[in-house]
Short mmCIF file of C-alpha atoms and ligand atoms in Angstrom, two decimals:
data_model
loop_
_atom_site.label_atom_id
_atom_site.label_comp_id
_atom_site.label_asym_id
_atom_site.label_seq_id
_atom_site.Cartn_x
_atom_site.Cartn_y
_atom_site.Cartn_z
CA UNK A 378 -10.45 1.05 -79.14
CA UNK A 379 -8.73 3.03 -76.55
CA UNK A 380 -8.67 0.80 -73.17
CA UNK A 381 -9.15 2.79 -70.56
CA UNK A 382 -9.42 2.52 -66.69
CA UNK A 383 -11.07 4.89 -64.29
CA UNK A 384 -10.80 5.79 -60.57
CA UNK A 385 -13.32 6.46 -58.74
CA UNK A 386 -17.03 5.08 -59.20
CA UNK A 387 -19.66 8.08 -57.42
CA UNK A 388 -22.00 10.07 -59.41
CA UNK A 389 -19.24 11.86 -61.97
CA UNK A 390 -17.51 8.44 -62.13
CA UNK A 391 -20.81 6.69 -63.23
CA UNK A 392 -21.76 9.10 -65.72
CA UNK A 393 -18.35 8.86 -67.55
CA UNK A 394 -17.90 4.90 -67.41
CA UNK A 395 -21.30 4.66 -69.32
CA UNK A 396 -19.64 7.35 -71.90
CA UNK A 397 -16.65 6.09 -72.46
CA UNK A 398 -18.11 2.55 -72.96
CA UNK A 399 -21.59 2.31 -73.75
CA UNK A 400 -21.95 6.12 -75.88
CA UNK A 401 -19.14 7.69 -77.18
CA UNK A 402 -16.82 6.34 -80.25
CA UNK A 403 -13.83 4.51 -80.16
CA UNK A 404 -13.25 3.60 -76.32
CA UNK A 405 -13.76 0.98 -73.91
CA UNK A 406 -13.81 0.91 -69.91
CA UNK A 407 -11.03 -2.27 -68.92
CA UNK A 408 -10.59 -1.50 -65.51
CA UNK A 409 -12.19 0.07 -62.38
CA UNK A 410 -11.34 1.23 -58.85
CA UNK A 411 -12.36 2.73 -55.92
CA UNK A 412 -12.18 2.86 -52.46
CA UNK A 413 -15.39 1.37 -51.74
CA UNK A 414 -14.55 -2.05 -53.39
CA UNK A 415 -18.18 -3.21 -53.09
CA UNK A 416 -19.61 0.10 -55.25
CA UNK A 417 -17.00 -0.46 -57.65
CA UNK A 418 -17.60 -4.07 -58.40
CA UNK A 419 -21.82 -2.95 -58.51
CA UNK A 420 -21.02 -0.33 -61.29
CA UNK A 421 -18.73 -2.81 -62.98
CA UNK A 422 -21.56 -5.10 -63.24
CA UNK A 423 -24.22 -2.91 -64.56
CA UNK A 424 -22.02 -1.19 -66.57
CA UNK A 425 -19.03 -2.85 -67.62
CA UNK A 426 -19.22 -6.66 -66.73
CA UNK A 427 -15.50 -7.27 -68.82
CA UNK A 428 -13.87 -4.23 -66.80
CA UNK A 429 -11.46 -5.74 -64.22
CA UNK A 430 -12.01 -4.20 -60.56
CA UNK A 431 -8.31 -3.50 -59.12
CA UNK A 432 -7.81 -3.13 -55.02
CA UNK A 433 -5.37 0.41 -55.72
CA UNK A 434 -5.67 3.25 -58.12
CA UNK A 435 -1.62 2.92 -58.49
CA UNK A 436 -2.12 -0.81 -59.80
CA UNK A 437 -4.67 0.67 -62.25
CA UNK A 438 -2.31 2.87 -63.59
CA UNK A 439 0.30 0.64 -63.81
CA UNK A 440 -1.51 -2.19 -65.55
CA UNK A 441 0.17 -2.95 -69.35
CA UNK A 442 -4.10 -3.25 -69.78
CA UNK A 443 -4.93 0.22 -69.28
CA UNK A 444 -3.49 2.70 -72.14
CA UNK A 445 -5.26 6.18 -70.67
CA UNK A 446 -7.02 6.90 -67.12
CA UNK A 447 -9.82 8.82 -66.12
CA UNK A 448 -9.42 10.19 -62.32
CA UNK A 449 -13.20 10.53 -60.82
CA UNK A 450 -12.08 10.22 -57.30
CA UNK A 451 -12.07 13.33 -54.92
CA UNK A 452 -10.15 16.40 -55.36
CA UNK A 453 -7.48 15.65 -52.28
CA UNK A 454 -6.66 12.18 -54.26
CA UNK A 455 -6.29 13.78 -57.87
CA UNK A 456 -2.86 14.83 -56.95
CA UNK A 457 -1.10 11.42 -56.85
CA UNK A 458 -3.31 9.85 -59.16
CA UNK A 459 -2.30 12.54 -62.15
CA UNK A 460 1.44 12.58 -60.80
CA UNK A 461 1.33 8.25 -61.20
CA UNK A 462 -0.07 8.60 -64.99
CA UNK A 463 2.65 11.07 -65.83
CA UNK A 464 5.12 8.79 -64.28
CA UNK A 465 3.55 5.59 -66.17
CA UNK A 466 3.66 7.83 -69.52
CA UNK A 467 -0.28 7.87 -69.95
CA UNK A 468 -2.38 10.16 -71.06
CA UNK A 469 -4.87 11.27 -68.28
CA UNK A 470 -8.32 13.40 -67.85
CA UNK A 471 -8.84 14.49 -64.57
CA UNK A 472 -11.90 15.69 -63.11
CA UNK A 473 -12.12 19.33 -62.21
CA UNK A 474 -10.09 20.44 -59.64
CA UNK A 475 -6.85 18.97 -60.66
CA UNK A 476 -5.67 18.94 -57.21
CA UNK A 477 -6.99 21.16 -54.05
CA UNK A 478 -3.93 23.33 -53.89
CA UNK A 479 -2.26 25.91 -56.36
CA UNK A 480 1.07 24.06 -55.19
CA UNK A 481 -0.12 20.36 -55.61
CA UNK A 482 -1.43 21.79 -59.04
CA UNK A 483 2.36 23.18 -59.93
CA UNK A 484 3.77 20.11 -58.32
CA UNK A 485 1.47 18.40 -61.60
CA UNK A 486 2.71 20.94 -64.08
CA UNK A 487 6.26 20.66 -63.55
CA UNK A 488 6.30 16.86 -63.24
CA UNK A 489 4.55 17.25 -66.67
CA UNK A 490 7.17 19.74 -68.31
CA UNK A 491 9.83 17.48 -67.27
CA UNK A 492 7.87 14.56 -68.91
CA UNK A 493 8.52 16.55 -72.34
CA UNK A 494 4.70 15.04 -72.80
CA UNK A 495 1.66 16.48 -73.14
CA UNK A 496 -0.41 14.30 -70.72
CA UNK A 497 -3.07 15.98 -68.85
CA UNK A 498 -6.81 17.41 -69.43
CA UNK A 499 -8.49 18.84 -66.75
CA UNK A 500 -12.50 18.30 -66.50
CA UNK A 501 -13.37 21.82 -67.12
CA UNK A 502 -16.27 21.03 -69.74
CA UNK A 503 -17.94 24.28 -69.89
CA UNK A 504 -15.50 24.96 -72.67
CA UNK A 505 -17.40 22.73 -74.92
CA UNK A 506 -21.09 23.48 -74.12
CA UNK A 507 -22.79 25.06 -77.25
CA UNK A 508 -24.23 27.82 -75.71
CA UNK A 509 -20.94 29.08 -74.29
CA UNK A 510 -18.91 28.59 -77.67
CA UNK A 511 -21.88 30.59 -79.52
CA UNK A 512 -21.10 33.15 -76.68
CA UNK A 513 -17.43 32.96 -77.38
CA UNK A 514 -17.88 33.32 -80.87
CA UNK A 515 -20.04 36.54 -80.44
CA UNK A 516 -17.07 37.78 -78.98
CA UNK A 517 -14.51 36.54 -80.92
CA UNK A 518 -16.03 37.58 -84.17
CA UNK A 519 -15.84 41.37 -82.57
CA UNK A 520 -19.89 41.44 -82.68
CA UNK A 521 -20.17 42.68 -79.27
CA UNK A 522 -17.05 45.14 -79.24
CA UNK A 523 -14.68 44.74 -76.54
CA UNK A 524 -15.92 43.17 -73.55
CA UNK A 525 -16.24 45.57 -70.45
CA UNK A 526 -17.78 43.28 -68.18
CA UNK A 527 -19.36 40.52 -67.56
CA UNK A 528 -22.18 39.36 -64.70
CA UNK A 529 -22.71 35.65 -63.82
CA UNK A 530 -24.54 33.37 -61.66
CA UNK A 531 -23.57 29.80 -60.81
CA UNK A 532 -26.52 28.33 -58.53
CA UNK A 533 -27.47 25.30 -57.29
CA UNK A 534 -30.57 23.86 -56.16
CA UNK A 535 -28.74 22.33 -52.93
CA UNK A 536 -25.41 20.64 -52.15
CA UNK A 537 -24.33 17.28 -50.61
CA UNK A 538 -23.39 17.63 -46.58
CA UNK A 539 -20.00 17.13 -47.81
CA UNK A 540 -20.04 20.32 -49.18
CA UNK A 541 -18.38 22.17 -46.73
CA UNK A 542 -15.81 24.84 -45.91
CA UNK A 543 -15.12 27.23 -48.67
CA UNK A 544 -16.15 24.64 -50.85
CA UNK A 545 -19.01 27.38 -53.51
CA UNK A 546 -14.79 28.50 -53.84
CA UNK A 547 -12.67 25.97 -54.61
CA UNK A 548 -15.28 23.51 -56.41
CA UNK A 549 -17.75 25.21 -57.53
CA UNK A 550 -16.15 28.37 -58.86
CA UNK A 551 -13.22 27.50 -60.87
CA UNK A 552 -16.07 26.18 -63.53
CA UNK A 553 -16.07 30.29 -63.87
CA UNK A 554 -12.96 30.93 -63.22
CA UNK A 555 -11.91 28.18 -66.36
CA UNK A 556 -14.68 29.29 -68.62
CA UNK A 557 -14.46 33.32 -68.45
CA UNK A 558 -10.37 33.09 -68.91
CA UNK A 559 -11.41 31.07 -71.90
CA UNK A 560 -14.45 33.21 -73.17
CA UNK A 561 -12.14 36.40 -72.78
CA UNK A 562 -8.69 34.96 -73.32
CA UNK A 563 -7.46 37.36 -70.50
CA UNK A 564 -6.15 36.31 -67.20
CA UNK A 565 -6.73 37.81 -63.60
CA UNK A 566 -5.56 39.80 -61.91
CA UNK A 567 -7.28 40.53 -58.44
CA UNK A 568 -10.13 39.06 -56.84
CA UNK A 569 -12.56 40.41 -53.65
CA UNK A 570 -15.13 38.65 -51.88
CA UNK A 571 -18.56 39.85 -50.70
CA UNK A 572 -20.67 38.37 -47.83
CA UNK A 573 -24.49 39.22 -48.54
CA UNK A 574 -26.72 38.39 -46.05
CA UNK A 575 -26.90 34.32 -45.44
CA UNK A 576 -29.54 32.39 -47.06
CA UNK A 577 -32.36 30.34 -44.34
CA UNK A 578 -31.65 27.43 -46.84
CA UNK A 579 -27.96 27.08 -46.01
CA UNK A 580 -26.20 24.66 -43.37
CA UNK A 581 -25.58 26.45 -39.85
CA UNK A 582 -21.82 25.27 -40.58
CA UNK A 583 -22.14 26.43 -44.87
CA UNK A 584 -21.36 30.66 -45.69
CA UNK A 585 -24.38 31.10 -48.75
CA UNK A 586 -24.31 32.85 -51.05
CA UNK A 587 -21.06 34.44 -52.20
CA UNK A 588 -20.35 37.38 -54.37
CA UNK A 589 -17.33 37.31 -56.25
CA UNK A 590 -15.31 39.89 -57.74
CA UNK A 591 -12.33 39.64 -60.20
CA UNK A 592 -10.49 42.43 -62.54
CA UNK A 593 -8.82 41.09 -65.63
CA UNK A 594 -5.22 42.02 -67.23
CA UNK A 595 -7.23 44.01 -69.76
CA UNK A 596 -9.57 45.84 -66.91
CA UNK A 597 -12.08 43.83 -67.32
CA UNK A 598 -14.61 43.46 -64.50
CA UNK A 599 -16.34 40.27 -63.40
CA UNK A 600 -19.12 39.34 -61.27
CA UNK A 601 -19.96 35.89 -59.85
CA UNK A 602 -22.64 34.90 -57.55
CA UNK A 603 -22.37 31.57 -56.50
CA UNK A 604 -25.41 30.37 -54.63
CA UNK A 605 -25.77 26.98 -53.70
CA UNK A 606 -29.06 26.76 -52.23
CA UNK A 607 -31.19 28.19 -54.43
CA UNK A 608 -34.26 26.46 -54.31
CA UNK A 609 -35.84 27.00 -57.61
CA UNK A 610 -32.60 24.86 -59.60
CA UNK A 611 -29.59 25.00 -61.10
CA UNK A 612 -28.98 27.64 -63.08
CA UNK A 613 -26.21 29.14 -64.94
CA UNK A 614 -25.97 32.63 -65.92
CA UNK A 615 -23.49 34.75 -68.11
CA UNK A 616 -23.84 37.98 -69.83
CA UNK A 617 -20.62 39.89 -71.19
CA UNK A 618 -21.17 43.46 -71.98
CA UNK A 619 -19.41 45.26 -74.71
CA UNK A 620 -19.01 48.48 -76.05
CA UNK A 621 -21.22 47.60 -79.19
CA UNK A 622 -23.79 45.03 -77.40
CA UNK A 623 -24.36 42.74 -74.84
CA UNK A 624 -24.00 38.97 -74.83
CA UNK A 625 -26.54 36.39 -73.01
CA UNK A 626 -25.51 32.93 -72.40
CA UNK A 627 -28.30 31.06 -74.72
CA UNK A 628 -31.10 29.37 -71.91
CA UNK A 629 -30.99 25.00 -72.13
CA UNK A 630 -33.45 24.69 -74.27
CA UNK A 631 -36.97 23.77 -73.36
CA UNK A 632 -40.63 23.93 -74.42
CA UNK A 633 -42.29 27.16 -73.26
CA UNK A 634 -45.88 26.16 -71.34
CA UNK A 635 -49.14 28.09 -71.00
CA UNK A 636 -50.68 26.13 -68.29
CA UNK A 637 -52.14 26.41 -64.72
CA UNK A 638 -52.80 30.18 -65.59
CA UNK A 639 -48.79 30.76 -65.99
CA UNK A 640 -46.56 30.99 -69.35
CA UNK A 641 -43.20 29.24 -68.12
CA UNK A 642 -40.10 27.17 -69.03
CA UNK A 643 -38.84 24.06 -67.20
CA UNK A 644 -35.27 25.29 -64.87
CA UNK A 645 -33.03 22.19 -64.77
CA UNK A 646 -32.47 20.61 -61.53
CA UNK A 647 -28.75 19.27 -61.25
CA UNK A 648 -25.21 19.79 -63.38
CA UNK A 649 -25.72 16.53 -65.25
CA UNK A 650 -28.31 17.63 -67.47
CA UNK A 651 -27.48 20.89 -67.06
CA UNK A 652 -23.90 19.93 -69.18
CA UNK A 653 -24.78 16.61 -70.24
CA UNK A 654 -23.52 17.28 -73.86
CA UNK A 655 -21.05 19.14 -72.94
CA UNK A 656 -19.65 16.30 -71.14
CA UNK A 657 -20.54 13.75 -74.56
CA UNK A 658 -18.07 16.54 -76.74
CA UNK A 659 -15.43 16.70 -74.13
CA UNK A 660 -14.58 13.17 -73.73
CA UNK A 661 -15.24 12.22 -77.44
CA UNK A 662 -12.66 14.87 -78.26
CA UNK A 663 -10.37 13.78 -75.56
CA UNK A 664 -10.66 9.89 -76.55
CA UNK A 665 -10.35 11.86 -80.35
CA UNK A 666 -7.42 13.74 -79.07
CA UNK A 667 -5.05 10.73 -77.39
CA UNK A 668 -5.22 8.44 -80.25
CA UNK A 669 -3.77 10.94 -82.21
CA UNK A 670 -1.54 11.38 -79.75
CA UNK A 671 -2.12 14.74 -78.32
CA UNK A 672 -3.81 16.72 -75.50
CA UNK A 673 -5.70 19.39 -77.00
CA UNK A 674 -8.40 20.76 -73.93
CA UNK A 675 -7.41 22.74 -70.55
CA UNK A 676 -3.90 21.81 -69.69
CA UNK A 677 -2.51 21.42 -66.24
CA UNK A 678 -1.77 25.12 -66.34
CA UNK A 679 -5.56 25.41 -67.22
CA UNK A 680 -6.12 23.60 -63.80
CA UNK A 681 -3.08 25.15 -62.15
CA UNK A 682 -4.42 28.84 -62.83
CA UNK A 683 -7.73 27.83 -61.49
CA UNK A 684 -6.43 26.75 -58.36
CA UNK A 685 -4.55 29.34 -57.41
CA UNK A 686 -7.35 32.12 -59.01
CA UNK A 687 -9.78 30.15 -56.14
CA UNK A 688 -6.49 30.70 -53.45
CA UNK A 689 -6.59 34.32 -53.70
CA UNK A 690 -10.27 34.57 -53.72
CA UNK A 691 -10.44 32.43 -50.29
CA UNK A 692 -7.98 35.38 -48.91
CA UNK A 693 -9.73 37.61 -50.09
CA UNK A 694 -12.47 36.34 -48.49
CA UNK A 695 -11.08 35.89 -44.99
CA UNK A 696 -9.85 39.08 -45.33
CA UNK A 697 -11.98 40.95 -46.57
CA UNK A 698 -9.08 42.49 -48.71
CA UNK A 699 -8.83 43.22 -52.50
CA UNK A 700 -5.94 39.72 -53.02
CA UNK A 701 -3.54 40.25 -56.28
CA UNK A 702 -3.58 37.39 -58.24
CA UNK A 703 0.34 36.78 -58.83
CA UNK A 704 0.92 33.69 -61.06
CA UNK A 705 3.37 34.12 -63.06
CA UNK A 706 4.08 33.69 -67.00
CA UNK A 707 2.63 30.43 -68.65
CA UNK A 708 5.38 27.87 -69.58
CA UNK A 709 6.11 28.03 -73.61
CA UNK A 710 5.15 24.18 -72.97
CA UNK A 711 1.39 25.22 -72.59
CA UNK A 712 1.52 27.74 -75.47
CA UNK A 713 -0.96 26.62 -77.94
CA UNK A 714 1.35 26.53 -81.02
CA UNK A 715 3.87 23.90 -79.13
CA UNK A 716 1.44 21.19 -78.22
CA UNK A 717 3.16 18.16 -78.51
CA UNK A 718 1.89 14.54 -79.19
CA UNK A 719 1.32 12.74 -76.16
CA UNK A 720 3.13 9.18 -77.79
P1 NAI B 924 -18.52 11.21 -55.29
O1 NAI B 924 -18.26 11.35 -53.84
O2 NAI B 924 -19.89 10.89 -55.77
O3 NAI B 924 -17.54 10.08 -55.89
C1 NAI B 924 -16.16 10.06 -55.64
C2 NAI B 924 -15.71 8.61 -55.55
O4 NAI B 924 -14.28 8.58 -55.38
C3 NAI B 924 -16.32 7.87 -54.35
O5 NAI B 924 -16.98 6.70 -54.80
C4 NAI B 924 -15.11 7.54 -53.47
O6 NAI B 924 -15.22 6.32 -52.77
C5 NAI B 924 -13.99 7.50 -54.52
N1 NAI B 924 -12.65 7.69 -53.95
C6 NAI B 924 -12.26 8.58 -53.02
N2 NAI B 924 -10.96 8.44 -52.75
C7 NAI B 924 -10.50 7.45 -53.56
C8 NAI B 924 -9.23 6.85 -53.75
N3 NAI B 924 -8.14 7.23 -53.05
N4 NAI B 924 -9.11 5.86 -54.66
C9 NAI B 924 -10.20 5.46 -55.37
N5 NAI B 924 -11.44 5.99 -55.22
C10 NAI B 924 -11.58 6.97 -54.33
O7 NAI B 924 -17.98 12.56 -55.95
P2 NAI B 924 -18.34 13.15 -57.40
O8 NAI B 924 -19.47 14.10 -57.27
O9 NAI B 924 -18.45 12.05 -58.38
O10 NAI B 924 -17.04 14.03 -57.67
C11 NAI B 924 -15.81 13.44 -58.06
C12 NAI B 924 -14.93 14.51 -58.71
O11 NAI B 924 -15.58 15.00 -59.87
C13 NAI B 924 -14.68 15.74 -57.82
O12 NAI B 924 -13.39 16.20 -58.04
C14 NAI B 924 -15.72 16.76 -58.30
O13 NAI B 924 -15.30 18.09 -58.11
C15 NAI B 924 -15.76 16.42 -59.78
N6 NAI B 924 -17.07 16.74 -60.38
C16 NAI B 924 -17.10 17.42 -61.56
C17 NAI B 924 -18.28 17.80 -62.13
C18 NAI B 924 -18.28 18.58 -63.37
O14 NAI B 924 -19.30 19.18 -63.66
N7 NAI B 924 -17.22 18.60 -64.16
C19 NAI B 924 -19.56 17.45 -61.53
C20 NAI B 924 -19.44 16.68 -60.31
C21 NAI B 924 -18.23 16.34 -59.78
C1 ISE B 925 -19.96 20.22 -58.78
O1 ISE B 925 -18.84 19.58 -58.19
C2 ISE B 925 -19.72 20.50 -60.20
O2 ISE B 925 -18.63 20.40 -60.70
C3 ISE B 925 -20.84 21.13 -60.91
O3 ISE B 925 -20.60 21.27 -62.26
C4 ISE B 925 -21.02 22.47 -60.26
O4 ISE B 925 -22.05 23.21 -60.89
C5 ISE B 925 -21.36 22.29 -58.79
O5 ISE B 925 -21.53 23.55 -58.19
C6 ISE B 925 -20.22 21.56 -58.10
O6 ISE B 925 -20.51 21.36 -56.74
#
């Protein structure tokens, strides 16, 4: 069993405590923390009674207990959470983003180079939903010809007051920004921003929707509108266009209704059943993937090209300017064939 203690107990951090120790294979949930002491020690008791509740994510961490950690907390806290782990020599998943800046994200990567370890995964779980790897194999296999480009929506039925800033940017986003680089294996290269007309639905304080523009190294052109307050549900939308056909992203799947004098299918109404398997494969494979002593799903360069991807497209928002996307070559420490074991 693979003892493992997670930070950070709100809605993402509830959902993966009852994976990693009530559903998935081969891991248990020894220790909890969060800020709010009281909501920790709640979800410890419905979920985990054994887990022990610790005062600091640091003590977490450090406790000869807790063998890998799962960081649930907010994006501004990943930073020093992921940089303790690598410090402590543990293996550690990290909710998308895997810090709020490009440099807190490099600040990750290089303390992990140095480590000589491959430590980190970064939540980006698209990569294992079904219907995106039968899209990726479509385009893999060559069925579709080379992709030319691709449209997408990423919309949600409403977001938490929280949710502020440039926030459909920098957190909701990089889900596309992981996924696409993964569909395509290309990178970017520029990004613009487009300001449609503002939804009624949307905050005084909240820009909604977003249009999102991005060219790839191979000229590829991409399309993202993120719209998150979109009344009818969450919905997730990718078609790639190639020069022999054009690939849809399969629909969840769902019983089609003649009823009420209208033929219809249910929409989802929030991310967790939206990706609720995805999330079952990805941690499986990750709890797979440590006790064999490896990392083998987005890297901290995964998480670090993300973060600076969503940089240039806030410039390019606030400027209303065509941003280049400059990040430099990948270290031969994230190349695929030189994954090392993590112990
Ligand atoms: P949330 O607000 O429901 O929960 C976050 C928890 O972290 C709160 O209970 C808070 O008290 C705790 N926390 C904050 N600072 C802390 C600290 N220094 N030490 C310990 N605990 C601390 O937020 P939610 O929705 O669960 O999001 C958490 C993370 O997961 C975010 O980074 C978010 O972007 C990501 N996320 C990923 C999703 C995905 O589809 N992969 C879906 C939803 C969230
Ligand atoms: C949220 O934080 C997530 O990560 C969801 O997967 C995403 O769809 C939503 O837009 C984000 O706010």
């Amino acid at each position: 069993m693979l003892k493992i203690g997670v930070i950070g107990t709100g809605a993402i951090g509830q959902e993966h405590i009852e994976r990693l120790h009530n559903k998935l294979v081969g891991s248990t949930v020894v220790a909890i923390n969060d800020i709010n002491r009281a909501q920790a020690e709640e979800v410890a008791r419905r979920l985990t009674p054994a887990a022990r509740v610790f005062t600091s994510g640091h003590d977490l961490i450090a406790d000869a207990n807790v063998e890998a950690i799962v960081v649930t907390s907010w994006g501004q806290t990943h930073e020093e959470f992921v940089l303790a782990a690598i410090a402590a020599g543990k293996p550690v998943f990290c909710e998308k983003p895997l810090a709020t800046t490009a440099t807190a994200c490099l600040n990750i990567v290089n303390a992990e180079v140095a480590s000589g370890r491959h430590l980190v995964q970064v939540g980006f779980m698209r990569r294992y939903d079904k219907s995106y790897r039968l899209l990726k194999h479509q385009i893999d296999s060559g069925n579709l010809g080379e992709p030319l480009m691709v449209h997408c929506a990423h919309r949600n039925p409403n977001v938490p007051d929280v949710y502020g800033g440039d926030m459909a940017i920098t957190d909701s986003f990089p889900h596309e920004i992981d996924v696409l680089r993964w569909l395509l294996d290309d990178d970017y290269v520029s990004a613009q921003v487009i300001m449609p007309r503002k939804t009624k639905h949307a905050r005084k304080d909240l820009d909604d929707p977003h249009m999102i523009l991005l060219e790839t190294r191979k000229g590829i052109r991409i399309d993202v509108e993120v719209f998150v307050n979109c009344p009818y549900g969450y919905d997730i939308q990718c078609q790639v266009v190639g020069e022999d056909g054009i690939g849809y992203l399969p629909e969840p799947m769902s019983v089609l209704l003649r009823k009420d004098a209208k033929l219809s299918h249910e929409i989802l109404q929030d991310w967790k059943l939206r990706f609720i398997d995805s999330y079952d494969v990805e941690l499986q494979e990750w709890i797979d993937s440590v006790k064999l002593g490896v990392v083998l799903g987005p890297t901290a360069w995964d998480g670090y090209f993300a973060a600076a991807t969503a940089d240039a497209c806030v410039e390019a928002k606030h400027s209303g300017q065509i941003v280049p996307i400059e990040i430099g070559e990948r270290p031969t420490f994230y190349a695929p064939a030189v994954l090392k074991p993590a112990a």
